[in-house]
Short mmCIF file of C-alpha atoms in Angstrom, two decimals:
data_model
loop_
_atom_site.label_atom_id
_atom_site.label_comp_id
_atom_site.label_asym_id
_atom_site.label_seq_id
_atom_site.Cartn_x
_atom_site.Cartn_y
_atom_site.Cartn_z
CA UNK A 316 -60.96 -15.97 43.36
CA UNK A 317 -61.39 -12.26 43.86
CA UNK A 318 -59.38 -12.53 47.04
CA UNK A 319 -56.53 -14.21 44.25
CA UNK A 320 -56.60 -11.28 41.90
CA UNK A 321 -55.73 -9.10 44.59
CA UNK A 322 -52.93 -10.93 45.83
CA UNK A 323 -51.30 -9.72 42.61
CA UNK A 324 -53.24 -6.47 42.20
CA UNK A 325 -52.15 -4.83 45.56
CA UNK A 326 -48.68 -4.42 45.51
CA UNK A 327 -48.63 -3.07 42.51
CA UNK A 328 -50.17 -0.01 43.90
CA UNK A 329 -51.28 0.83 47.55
CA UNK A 330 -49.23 -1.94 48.92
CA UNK A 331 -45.90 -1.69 46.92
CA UNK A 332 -42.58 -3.48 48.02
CA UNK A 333 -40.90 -0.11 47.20
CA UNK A 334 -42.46 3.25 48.04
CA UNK A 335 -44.82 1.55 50.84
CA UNK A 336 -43.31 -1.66 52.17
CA UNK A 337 -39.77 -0.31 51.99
CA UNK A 338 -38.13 -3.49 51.02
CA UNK A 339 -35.47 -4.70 48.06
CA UNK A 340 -34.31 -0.82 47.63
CA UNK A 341 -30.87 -1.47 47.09
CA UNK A 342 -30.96 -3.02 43.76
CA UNK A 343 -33.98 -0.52 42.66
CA UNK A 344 -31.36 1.84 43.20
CA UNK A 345 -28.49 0.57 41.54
CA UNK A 346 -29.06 -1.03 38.39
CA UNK A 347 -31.77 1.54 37.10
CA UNK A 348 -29.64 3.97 34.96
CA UNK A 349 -30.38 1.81 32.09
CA UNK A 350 -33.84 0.57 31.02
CA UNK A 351 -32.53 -2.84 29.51
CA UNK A 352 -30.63 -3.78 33.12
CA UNK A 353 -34.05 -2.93 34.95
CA UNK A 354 -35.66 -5.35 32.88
CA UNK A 355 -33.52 -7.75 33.27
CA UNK A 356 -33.30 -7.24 36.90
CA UNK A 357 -37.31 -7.64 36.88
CA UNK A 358 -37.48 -10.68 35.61
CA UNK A 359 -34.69 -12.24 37.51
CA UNK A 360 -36.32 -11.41 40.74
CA UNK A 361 -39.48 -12.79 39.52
CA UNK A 362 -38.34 -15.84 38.40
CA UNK A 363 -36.24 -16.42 42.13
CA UNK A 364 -39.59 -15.06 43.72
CA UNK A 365 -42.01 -17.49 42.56
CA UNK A 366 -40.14 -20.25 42.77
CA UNK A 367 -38.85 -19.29 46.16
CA UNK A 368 -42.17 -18.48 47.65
CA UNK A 369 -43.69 -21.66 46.12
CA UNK A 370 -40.22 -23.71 47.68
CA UNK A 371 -40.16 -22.27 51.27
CA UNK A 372 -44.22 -22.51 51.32
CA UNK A 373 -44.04 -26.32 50.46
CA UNK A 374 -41.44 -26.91 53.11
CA UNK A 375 -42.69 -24.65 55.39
CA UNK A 376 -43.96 -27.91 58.07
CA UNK A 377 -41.07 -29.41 58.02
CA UNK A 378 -38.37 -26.25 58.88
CA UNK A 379 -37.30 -26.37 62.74
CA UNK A 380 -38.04 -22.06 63.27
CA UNK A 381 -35.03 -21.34 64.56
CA UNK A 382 -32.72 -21.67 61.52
CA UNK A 383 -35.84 -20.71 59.27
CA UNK A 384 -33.56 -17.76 58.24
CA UNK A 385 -30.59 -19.85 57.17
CA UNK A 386 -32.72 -22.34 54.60
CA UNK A 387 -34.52 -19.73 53.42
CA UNK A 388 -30.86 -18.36 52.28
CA UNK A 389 -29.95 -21.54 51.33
CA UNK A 390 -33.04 -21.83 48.92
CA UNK A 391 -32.58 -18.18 47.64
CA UNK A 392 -28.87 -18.32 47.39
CA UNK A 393 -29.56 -21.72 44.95
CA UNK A 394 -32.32 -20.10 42.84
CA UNK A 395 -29.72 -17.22 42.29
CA UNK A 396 -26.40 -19.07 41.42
CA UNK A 397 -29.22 -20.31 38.46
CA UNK A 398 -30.24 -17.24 37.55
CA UNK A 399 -26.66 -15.97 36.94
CA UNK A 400 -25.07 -18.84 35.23
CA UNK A 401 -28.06 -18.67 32.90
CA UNK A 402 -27.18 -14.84 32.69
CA UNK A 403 -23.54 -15.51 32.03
CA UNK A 404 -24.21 -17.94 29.26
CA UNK A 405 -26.96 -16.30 27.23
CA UNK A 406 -25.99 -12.48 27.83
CA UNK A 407 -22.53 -12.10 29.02
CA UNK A 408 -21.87 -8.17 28.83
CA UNK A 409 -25.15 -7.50 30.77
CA UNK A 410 -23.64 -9.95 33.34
CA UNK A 411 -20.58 -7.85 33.86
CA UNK A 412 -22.71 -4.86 34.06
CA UNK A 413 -24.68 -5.85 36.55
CA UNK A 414 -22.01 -7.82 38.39
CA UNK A 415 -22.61 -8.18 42.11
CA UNK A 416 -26.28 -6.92 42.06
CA UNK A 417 -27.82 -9.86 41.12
CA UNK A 418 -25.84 -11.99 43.91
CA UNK A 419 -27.24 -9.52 45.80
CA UNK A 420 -30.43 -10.45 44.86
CA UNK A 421 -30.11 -13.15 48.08
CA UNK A 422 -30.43 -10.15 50.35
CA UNK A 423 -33.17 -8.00 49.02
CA UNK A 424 -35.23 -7.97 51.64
CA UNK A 425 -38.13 -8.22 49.51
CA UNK A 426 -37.22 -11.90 49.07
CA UNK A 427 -36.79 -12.52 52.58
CA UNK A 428 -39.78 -9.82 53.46
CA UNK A 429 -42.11 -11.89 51.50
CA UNK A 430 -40.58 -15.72 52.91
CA UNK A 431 -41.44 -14.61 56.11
CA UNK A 432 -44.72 -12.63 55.92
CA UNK A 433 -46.53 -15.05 53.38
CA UNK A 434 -44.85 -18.12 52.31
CA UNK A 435 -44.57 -19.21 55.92
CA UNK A 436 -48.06 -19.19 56.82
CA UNK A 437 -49.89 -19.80 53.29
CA UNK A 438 -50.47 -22.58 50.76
CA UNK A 439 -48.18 -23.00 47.51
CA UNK A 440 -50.07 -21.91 45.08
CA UNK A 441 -51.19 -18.27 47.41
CA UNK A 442 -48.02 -18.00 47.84
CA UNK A 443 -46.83 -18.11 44.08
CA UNK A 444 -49.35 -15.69 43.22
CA UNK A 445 -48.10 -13.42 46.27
CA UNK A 446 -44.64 -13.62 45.17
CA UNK A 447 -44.94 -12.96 41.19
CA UNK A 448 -47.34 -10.28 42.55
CA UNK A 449 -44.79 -8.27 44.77
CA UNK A 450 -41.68 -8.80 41.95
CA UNK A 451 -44.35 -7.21 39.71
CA UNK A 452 -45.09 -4.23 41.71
CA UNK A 453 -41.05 -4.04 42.48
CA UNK A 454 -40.44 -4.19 38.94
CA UNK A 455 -42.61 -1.59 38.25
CA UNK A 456 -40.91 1.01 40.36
CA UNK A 457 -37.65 0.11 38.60
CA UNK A 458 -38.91 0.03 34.84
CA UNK A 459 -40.14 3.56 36.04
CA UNK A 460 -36.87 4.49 37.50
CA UNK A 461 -35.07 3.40 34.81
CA UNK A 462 -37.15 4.86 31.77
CA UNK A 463 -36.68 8.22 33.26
CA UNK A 464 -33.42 7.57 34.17
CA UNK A 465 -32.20 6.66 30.46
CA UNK A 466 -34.24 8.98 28.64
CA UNK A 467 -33.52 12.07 30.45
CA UNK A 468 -29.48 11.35 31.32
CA UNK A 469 -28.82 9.48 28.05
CA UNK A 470 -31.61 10.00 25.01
CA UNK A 471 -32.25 6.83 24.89
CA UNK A 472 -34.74 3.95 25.34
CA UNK A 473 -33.24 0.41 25.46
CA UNK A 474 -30.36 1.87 24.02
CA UNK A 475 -32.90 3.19 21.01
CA UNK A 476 -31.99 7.07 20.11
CA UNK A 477 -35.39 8.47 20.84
CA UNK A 478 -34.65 12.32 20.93
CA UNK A 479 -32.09 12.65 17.79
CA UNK A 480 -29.13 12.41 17.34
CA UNK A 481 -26.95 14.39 20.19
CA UNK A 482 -23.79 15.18 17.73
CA UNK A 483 -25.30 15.42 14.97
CA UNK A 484 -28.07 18.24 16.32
CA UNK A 485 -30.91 16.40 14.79
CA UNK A 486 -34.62 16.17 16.75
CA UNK A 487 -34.92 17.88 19.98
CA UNK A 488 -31.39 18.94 20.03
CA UNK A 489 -31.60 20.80 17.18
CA UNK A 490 -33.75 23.95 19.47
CA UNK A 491 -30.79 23.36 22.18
CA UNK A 492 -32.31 20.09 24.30
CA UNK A 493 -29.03 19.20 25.94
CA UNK A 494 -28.85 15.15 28.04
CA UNK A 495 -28.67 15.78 31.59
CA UNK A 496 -25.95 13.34 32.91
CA UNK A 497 -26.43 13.75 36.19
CA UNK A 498 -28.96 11.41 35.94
CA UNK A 499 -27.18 8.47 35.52
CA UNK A 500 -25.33 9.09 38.71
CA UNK A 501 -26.15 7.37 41.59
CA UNK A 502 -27.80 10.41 43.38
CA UNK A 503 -30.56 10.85 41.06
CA UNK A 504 -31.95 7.47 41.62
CA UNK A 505 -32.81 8.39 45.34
CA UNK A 506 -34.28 11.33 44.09
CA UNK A 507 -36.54 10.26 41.21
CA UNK A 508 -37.65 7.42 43.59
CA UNK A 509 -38.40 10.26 46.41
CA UNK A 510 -40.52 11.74 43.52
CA UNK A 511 -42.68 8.49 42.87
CA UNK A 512 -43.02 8.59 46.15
CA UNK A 513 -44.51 11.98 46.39
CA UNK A 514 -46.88 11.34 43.62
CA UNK A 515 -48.24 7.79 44.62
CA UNK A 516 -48.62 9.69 47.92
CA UNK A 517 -50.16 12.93 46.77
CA UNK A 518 -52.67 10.80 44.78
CA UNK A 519 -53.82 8.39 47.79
CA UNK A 520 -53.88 10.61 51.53
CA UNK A 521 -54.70 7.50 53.24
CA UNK A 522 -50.79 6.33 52.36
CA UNK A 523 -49.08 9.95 54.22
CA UNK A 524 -47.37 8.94 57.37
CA UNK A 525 -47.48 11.44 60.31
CA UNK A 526 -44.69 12.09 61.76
CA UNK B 132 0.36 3.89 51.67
CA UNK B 133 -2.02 1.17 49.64
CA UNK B 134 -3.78 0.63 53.11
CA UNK B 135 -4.26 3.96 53.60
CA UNK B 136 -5.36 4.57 50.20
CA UNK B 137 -8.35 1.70 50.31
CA UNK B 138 -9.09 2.90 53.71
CA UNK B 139 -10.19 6.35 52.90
CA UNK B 140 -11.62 5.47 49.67
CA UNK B 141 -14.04 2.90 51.12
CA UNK B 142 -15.01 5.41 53.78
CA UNK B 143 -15.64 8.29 51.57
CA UNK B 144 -15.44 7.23 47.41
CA UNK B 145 -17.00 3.93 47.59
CA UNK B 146 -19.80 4.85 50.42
CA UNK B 147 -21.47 1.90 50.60
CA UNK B 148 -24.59 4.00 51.27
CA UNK B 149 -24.11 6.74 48.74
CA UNK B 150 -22.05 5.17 45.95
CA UNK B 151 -23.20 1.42 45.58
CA UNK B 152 -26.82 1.84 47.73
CA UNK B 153 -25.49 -1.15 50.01
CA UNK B 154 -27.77 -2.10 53.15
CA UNK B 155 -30.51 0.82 52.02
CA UNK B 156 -33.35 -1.24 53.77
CA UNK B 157 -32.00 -1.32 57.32
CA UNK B 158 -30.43 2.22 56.39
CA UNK B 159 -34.38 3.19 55.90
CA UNK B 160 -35.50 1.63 58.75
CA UNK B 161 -33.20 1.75 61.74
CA UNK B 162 -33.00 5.40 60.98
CA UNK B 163 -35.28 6.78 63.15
CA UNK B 164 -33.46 7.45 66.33
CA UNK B 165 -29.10 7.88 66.52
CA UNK B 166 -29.01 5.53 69.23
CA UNK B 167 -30.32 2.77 67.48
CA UNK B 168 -28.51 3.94 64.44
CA UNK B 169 -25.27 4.08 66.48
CA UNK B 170 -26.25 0.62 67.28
CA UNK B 171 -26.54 -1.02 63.98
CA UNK B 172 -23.74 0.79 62.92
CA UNK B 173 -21.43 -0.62 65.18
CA UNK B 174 -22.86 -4.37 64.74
CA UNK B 175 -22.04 -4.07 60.72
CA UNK B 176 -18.46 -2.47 61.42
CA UNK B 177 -18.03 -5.67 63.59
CA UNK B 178 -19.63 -7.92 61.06
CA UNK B 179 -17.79 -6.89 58.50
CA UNK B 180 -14.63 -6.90 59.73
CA UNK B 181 -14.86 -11.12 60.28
CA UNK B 182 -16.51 -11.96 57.23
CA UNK B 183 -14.63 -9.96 54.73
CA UNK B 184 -11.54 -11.43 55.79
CA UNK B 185 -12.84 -15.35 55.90
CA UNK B 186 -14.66 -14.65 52.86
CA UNK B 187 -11.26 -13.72 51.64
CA UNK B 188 -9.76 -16.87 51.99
CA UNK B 189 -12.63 -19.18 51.20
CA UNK B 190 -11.95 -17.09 48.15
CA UNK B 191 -8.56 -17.81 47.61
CA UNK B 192 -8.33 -21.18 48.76
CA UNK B 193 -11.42 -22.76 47.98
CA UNK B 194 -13.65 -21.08 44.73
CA UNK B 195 -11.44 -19.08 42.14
CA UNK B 196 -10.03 -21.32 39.52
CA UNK B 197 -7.53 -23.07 40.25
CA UNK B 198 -7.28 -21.91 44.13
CA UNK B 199 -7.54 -25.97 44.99
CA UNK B 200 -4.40 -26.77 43.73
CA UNK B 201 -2.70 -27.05 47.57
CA UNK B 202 -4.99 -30.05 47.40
CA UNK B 203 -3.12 -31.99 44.80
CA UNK B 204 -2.47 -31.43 41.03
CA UNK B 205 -4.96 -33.25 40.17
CA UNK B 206 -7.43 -30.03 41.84
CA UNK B 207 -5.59 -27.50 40.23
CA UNK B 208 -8.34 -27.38 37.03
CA UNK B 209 -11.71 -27.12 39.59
CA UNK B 210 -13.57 -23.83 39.00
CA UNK B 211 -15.93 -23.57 41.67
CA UNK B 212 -16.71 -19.74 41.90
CA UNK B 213 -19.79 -20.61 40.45
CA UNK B 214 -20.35 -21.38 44.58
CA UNK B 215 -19.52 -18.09 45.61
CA UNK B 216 -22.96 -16.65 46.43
CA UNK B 217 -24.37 -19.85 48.39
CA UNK B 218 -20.70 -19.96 50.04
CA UNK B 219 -20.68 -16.66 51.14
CA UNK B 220 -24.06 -16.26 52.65
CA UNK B 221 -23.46 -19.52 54.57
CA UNK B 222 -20.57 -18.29 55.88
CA UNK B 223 -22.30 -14.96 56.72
CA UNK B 224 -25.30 -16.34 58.69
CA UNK B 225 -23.36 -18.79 60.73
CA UNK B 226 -20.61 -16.47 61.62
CA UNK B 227 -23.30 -13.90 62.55
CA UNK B 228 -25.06 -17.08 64.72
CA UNK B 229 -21.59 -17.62 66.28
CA UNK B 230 -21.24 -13.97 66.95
CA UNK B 231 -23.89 -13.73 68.99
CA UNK B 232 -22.98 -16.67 71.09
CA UNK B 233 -19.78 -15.25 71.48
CA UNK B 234 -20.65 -11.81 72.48
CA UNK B 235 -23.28 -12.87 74.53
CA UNK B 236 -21.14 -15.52 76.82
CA UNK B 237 -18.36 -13.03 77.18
CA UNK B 238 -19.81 -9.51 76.59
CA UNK B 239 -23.08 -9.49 78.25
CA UNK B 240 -23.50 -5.66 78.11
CA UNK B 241 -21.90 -5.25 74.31
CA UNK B 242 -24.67 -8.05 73.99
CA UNK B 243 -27.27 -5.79 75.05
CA UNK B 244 -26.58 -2.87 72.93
CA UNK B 245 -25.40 -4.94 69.58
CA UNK B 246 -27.86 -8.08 70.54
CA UNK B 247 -31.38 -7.18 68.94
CA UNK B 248 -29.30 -6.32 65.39
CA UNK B 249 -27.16 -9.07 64.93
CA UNK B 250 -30.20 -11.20 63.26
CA UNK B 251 -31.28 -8.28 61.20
CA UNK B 252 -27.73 -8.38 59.53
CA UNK B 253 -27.21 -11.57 58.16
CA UNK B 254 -29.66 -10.48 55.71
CA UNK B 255 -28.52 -6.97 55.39
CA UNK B 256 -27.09 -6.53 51.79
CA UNK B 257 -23.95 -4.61 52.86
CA UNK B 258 -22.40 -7.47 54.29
CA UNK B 259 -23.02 -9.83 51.54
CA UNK B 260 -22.41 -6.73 49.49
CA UNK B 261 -18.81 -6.29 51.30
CA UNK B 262 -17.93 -9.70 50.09
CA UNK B 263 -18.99 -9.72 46.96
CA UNK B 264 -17.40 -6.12 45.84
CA UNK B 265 -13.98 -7.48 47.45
CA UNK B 266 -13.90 -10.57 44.95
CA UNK B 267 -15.12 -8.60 41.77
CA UNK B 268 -12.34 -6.19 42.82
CA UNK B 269 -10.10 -8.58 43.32
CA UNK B 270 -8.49 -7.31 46.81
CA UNK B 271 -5.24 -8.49 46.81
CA UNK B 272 -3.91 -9.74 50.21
CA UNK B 273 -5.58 -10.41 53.84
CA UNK B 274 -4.58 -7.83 55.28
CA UNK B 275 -6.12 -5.47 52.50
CA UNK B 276 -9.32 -7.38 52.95
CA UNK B 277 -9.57 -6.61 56.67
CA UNK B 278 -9.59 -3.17 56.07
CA UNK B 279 -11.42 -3.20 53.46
CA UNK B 280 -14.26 -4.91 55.64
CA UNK B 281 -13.65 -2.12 58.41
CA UNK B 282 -13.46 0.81 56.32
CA UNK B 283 -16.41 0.00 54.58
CA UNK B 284 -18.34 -0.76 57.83
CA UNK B 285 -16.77 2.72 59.13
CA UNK B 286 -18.37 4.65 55.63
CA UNK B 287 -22.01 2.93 56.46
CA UNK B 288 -21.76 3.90 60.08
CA UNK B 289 -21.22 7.30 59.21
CA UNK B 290 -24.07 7.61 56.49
CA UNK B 291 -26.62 5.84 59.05
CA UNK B 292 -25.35 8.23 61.81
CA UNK B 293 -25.61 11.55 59.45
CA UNK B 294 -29.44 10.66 58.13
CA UNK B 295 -30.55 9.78 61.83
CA UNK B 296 -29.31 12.94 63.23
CA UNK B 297 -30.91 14.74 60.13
CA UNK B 298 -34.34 12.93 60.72
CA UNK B 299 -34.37 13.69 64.42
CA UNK B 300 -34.04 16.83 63.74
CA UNK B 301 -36.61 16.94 60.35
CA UNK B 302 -39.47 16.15 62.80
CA UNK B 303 -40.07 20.13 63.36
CA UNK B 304 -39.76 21.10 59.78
CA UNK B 305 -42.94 21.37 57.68
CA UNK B 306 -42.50 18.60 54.96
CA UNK B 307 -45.46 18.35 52.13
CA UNK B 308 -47.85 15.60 53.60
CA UNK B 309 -47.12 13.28 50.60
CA UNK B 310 -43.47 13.60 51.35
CA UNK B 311 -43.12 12.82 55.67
CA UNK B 312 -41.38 9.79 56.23
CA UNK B 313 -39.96 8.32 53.71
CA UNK B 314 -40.36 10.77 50.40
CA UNK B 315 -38.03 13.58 52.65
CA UNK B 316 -35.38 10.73 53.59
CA UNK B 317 -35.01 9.41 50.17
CA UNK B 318 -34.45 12.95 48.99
CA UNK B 319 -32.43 13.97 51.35
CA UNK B 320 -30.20 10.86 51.03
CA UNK B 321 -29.47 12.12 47.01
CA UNK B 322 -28.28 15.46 48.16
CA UNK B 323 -26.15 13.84 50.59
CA UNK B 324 -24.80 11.63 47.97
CA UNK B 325 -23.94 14.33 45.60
CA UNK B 326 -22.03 15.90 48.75
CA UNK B 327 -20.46 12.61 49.12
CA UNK B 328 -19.52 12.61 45.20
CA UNK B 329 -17.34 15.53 46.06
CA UNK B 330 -14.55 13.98 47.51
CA UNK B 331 -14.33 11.86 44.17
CA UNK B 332 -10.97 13.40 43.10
CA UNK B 333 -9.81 13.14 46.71
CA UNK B 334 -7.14 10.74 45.70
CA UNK B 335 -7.03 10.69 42.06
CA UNK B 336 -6.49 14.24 41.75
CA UNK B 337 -3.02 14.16 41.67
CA UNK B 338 -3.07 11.11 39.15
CA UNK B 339 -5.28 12.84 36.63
CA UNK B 340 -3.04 15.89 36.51
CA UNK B 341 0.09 13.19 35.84
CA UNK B 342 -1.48 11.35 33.15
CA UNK B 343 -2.58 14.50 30.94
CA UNK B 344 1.10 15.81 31.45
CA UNK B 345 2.02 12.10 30.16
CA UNK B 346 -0.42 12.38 27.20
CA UNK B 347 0.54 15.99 26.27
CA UNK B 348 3.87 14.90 25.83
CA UNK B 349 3.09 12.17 24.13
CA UNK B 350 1.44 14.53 21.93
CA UNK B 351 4.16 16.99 21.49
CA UNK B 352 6.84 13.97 20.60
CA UNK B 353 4.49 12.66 18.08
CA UNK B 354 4.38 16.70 16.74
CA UNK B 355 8.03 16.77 16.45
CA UNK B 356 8.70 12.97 14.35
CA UNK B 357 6.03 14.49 11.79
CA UNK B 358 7.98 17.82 11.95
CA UNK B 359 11.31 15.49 11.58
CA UNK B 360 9.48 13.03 8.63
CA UNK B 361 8.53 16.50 6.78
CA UNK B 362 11.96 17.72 6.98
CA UNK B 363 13.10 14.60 5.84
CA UNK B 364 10.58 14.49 2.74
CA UNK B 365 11.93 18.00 1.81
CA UNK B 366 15.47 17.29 1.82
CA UNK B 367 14.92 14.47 -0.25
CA UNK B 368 12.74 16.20 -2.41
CA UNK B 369 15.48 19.13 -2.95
CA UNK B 370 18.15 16.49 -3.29
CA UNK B 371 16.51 15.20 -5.99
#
């Protein structure tokens, strides 16, 4: 049971699909200048996640090895064309927003990553567990990403004024607080992740690579 | 000109790398050394540059709405871009499975420098990335499509190139602990973004200038009818 808890416990710290593993960066990147989309994006990848893991880890006898990689697209790309019609019907504008990034949820590697590492070799219900636990840890990077993101480049939370009012001079604009909108350019999200990087590291020195 | 145009803005606007984070994992990864970069980089040029296209017309002919109607009329109402995603990344892994085939029957020694990456790409998100950008920008003919494909190959090339060379040469700098590896690369993949951001107004400077001139004049006309409708109220006024 212990051994369980962990499998949904470690990556969302020292073993994190993100800053450590280096997987599913591409949509961490994108999508994160807005708080809401991150969300979003979080629980779309857990939902094709654990449902994937728990798919490929069922079938995972009966798939000849060498076109391993082309069902498990198969079984991602079908979990995905779900995830956006349900997108398109219930919240249309965040659907355009988004646009291609969640189709490109088929090739975060984090997806594949996991197929491969766990779902392959372990038992459905491990391998649930192993999936919701690394879309977890993913979506905490991005949540992170994207509060900063929003709050520093826009003054808002979820779309929420939280520092006043920027026209109207009210809160912390009123002593000269200006929003920095270079944050919501593409740029910035390679940096702030660089800086989550630097503090997860800083905090654990068994994580530092040498060179 | 319009080839020209999407050429150099795919290499340099739209940076796969820089502008839309496309293929960032094996960008990460394979970035180590410039000849394996070099390597990669040449694999997803040649990648791209099939699927795009075929992606293209499975596009046209097959899942936007109403693209069945060479069929028969009674196709012409199917919608099946719903399809797109599972379409497209079938096509991508079995092209990139044919590829390899190919290359290795004919090209034994391209084989052996693009060989060990061809797997690595069917799930590398710039290709599927490449085709799903050119339908949600709705590229308009086949030929368009193939460059598209090669430019944007071209722009990832380039960005995988530039942050090897840099890394090679990062190794004898004194980076925080916390920061070797990957910390330093991520960083130094925003600065060279907001380089990249620079040649934004490459080639819509000339547009931007046009349409304020367009919009000042609009602006002046509208000036001179209220100018006109004043007079007008006056003269009635005094004739009255």
């Amino acid at each position: 049971m212990a051994k369980d808890s962990r499998l949904i416990l470690d990556p969302l710290g020292d073993d994190n699909p993100i800053t450590i593993q280096v997987l599913g960066i591409c949509s961490a990147l994108a999508i994160t200048a807005e708080l809401k989309a991150s969300i979003v994006m979080t629980i779309s990848v857990l939902f094709v996640m654990g449902a994937g893991n728990v798919v490929i880890s069922l079938i995972r006898n009966i798939i000849p090895s060498k076109i391993r990689i082309i069902v498990q697209l198969t079984v991602v790309a079908a979990l995905v064309i779900i995830v956006d019609q349900v997108l398109k019907a219930y919240s249309y504008q965040l659907s355009k927003e988004l646009g291609a990034f969640i189709g490109l949820i088929i090739t975060n590697c984090i997806i594949m990553g996991r197929f491969e590492a766990f779902a392959l070799a372990n038992g459905p219900w491990r391998s649930f567990l192993d999936g919701i636990g690394n879309a977890l840890g993913y979506g905490l990077i991005l949540i992170i990403v994207g509060f900063f993101r929003e709050l520093l480049g826009s003054g808002t939370l979820l779309g929420f004024p939280v520092l006043g009012d920027p026209i109207a001079k009210t809160g912390l604009y009123s002593i000269g607080y200006e929003n920095n909108g270079f944050m919501l350019l593409a740029p910035m999200a390679l940096i702030v992740v660089g800086i989550i990087i630097w503090v997860q590291r800083s905090r654990n020195p068994a994580l530092i690579e040498d060179n | 000109m319009e080839h020209i145009e999407l050429f150099f803005k795919s290499i340099f606007i739209d940076n796969m790398v820089f502008a839309t984070f496309l293929g960032m994992c094996s960008y990460l990864a394979v970035s180590k050394k410039v000849s394996t970069a070099v390597g990669l980089g040449a694999a997803v040029i040649f990648v791209l540059a099939i699927t795009v296209p075929l992606n293209w017309l499975l596009d046209q002919y097959i899942l936007q709405e109403g693209a069945l109607a060479w069929l028969g009329e009674e196709y012409a109402s199917y919608d099946l871009s719903f399809l797109s995603f599972i379409m497209f990344i079938a096509t991508i892994a079995t092209m990139v499975q044919l590829v390899e085939i190919v290359v290795e029957k004919f090209s034994p020694s391209l084989y052996n420098s693009l060989g060990i990456f061809l797997p690595l790409i069917a799930v590398n998100c710039a290709i599927l990335g490449g085709s799903l950008f050119m339908q949600s920008r709705e590229i308009a003919t086949l030929g368009l499509a193939f460059n598209y494909g090669v430019s944007s190959g071209i722009g990832w090339f380039l960005a995988i190139l530039a942050i090897a060379a840099i890394r090679e040469k990062i190794r004898y700098s004194n980076v925080p602990g916390p920061l070797r590896g990957l910390g330093i690369t991520f960083i130094i993949t925003g600065l060279m973004a907001i380089g990249f951001m620079s040649f934004g107004g490459m080639l819509t400077g000339g547009d931007e200038e046009a349409k304020e001139e367009t919009t000042a004049q609009v602006e002046t006309v509208q000036e001179d009818i209220k100018e006109e409708l004043a007079n007008n109220d006056n003269t009635l006024k005094e004739n009255e």
